[in-house]
C-alpha cells in the first residue's frame, strides 16, 4: 500500500508552507522548474498577494508562465529568468515564505542543476528578505553527485547558524534507500541575523 501522508519531501515542504502563508502575502519560489510550487503559492497568497519566481532556464520560465495562465493566477506572479542568488536585485520587500526545490528539472538537461555556492548565497540573501517568523523550505536531492555535495555544504553552513537567530529543522526519511530527498525548514527569529 502507498503512504498518503509521509511519502514525499515536496509534500512535507508544502505542509509547512501552508501553515505560514496567508492571503495577501508576498512570497518567493526560488526554483520554479515546472511551476508546480509557483501555482501552489499563487493559490495560497490569493488575489491580493504576490509570488516572485526564479529559474535560470528559459524552458522552466515558459512552462511555468503557461501553467500560471491556465490556472488563471498569472497576475499574482512575477517570473524572473535569473539565478536565485540575485534575489536582492528583484525583491525589495519583506516576504513571509521562500521555497527552494533543489536539483535539476525533470526530463531536461541534468547538467543544469542547483550548485551549493549559489544556493548558499541565495539562502543568505533570502533570509535577509524574510520577515520575522517568516519560513524558508529547502528540498534537497542527495541522490546525484552535485546534490550530494550540495547536501554536505548546506548542512555545514546551516548547522553553524546560531539558534538565537533562526530555527533550522531537518525532516528526513531514515529507512529509505538511495539517498532520498529531505526537507530543511528555517524560521527567522531575529531581524539581525549574523552568519
Ligand atoms: C527540481 S527543479 C524545481 C521543480 C519545481 N519547484 C516544480 O515544482 O516543478 C530545480 C530547478 O532549479 C533550477 N535552477 C538551477 N540553478 C538555479 C539558480 N541558480 N537559480 C534559480 N533556479 C535554478 C533548475 O533550472 C530547475 O528548473
Short mmCIF file of N, CA and C and ligand atoms in Angstrom, two decimals, residues 29-37 54-57 60 82-85 101-106 112-114 118 141, ligand 1:
data_model
loop_
_atom_site.label_atom_id
_atom_site.label_comp_id
_atom_site.label_asym_id
_atom_site.label_seq_id
_atom_site.Cartn_x
_atom_site.Cartn_y
_atom_site.Cartn_z
N UNK A 29 9.21 31.71 -4.91
CA UNK A 29 9.57 30.35 -5.36
C UNK A 29 10.96 30.49 -5.99
N UNK A 30 11.97 29.99 -5.30
CA UNK A 30 13.37 30.22 -5.72
C UNK A 30 13.80 29.32 -6.86
N UNK A 31 13.01 28.28 -7.17
CA UNK A 31 13.35 27.33 -8.25
C UNK A 31 12.05 26.89 -8.93
N UNK A 32 11.57 27.65 -9.89
CA UNK A 32 10.21 27.39 -10.39
C UNK A 32 10.07 26.07 -11.15
N UNK A 33 11.10 25.64 -11.88
CA UNK A 33 11.02 24.35 -12.60
C UNK A 33 9.78 24.26 -13.47
N UNK A 34 8.95 23.26 -13.20
CA UNK A 34 7.71 23.10 -13.98
C UNK A 34 6.55 23.91 -13.43
N UNK A 35 6.81 24.72 -12.42
CA UNK A 35 5.79 25.66 -11.94
C UNK A 35 4.80 25.12 -10.93
N UNK A 36 5.02 23.91 -10.46
CA UNK A 36 4.04 23.33 -9.52
C UNK A 36 3.98 24.10 -8.19
N UNK A 37 5.15 24.40 -7.65
CA UNK A 37 5.16 25.17 -6.39
C UNK A 37 4.70 26.61 -6.62
N UNK A 54 11.87 32.38 -9.57
CA UNK A 54 13.18 32.43 -10.23
C UNK A 54 13.52 31.10 -10.89
N UNK A 55 14.14 31.17 -12.06
CA UNK A 55 14.80 29.99 -12.64
C UNK A 55 15.79 30.48 -13.70
N UNK A 56 16.86 29.72 -13.88
CA UNK A 56 17.88 30.10 -14.86
C UNK A 56 17.56 29.54 -16.25
N UNK A 57 16.55 28.66 -16.34
CA UNK A 57 16.25 28.02 -17.64
C UNK A 57 15.01 28.63 -18.29
N UNK A 60 11.97 26.38 -18.18
CA UNK A 60 11.23 26.41 -16.92
C UNK A 60 10.33 27.64 -16.86
N UNK A 82 16.44 34.37 -14.01
CA UNK A 82 17.74 34.72 -13.42
C UNK A 82 17.97 33.79 -12.23
N UNK A 83 19.21 33.73 -11.76
CA UNK A 83 19.54 32.87 -10.63
C UNK A 83 18.97 33.43 -9.32
N UNK A 84 18.58 32.51 -8.44
CA UNK A 84 18.04 32.96 -7.14
C UNK A 84 19.09 33.69 -6.30
N UNK A 85 20.37 33.50 -6.65
CA UNK A 85 21.43 34.21 -5.92
C UNK A 85 21.37 35.72 -6.16
N UNK A 101 13.36 24.18 -4.25
CA UNK A 101 13.27 22.76 -4.59
C UNK A 101 14.50 22.51 -5.46
N UNK A 102 15.56 22.02 -4.84
CA UNK A 102 16.88 21.99 -5.50
C UNK A 102 16.96 20.90 -6.56
N UNK A 103 18.14 20.81 -7.19
CA UNK A 103 18.36 19.75 -8.17
C UNK A 103 18.12 20.22 -9.59
N UNK A 104 17.77 19.27 -10.46
CA UNK A 104 17.59 19.58 -11.88
C UNK A 104 16.12 19.43 -12.27
N UNK A 105 15.81 20.01 -13.43
CA UNK A 105 14.45 19.95 -13.97
C UNK A 105 14.22 18.53 -14.50
N UNK A 106 13.17 17.86 -14.02
CA UNK A 106 12.92 16.50 -14.53
C UNK A 106 12.70 16.53 -16.05
N UNK A 112 22.16 20.95 -15.82
CA UNK A 112 21.73 22.26 -15.31
C UNK A 112 21.03 22.01 -13.98
N UNK A 113 21.81 22.14 -12.93
CA UNK A 113 21.30 21.82 -11.60
C UNK A 113 21.74 22.89 -10.61
N UNK A 114 21.08 22.95 -9.47
CA UNK A 114 21.50 23.93 -8.47
C UNK A 114 22.88 23.54 -7.94
N UNK A 118 26.01 28.90 -5.16
CA UNK A 118 24.93 29.86 -5.46
C UNK A 118 23.71 29.60 -4.57
N UNK A 141 18.19 17.11 -2.78
CA UNK A 141 18.23 15.82 -3.50
C UNK A 141 19.65 15.26 -3.51
C1 LIG B 1 13.78 20.36 -9.04
S1 LIG B 1 13.60 21.65 -10.19
C2 LIG B 1 12.30 22.61 -9.44
C3 LIG B 1 10.92 21.96 -9.51
C4 LIG B 1 9.79 22.95 -9.29
N1 LIG B 1 9.78 23.50 -7.96
C5 LIG B 1 8.42 22.36 -9.63
O1 LIG B 1 7.51 22.45 -8.78
O2 LIG B 1 8.27 21.87 -10.72
C6 LIG B 1 15.04 22.67 -9.89
C7 LIG B 1 15.10 23.90 -10.76
O3 LIG B 1 16.13 24.75 -10.26
C8 LIG B 1 16.61 25.49 -11.36
N2 LIG B 1 17.88 26.17 -11.00
C9 LIG B 1 19.15 25.69 -11.07
N3 LIG B 1 20.01 26.64 -10.64
C10 LIG B 1 19.28 27.74 -10.32
C11 LIG B 1 19.60 29.04 -9.83
N4 LIG B 1 20.86 29.41 -9.57
N5 LIG B 1 18.57 29.91 -9.62
C12 LIG B 1 17.29 29.55 -9.87
N6 LIG B 1 16.93 28.34 -10.34
C13 LIG B 1 17.91 27.43 -10.55
C14 LIG B 1 16.72 24.47 -12.47
O4 LIG B 1 16.77 25.10 -13.72
C15 LIG B 1 15.43 23.65 -12.23
O5 LIG B 1 14.39 24.10 -13.04
#
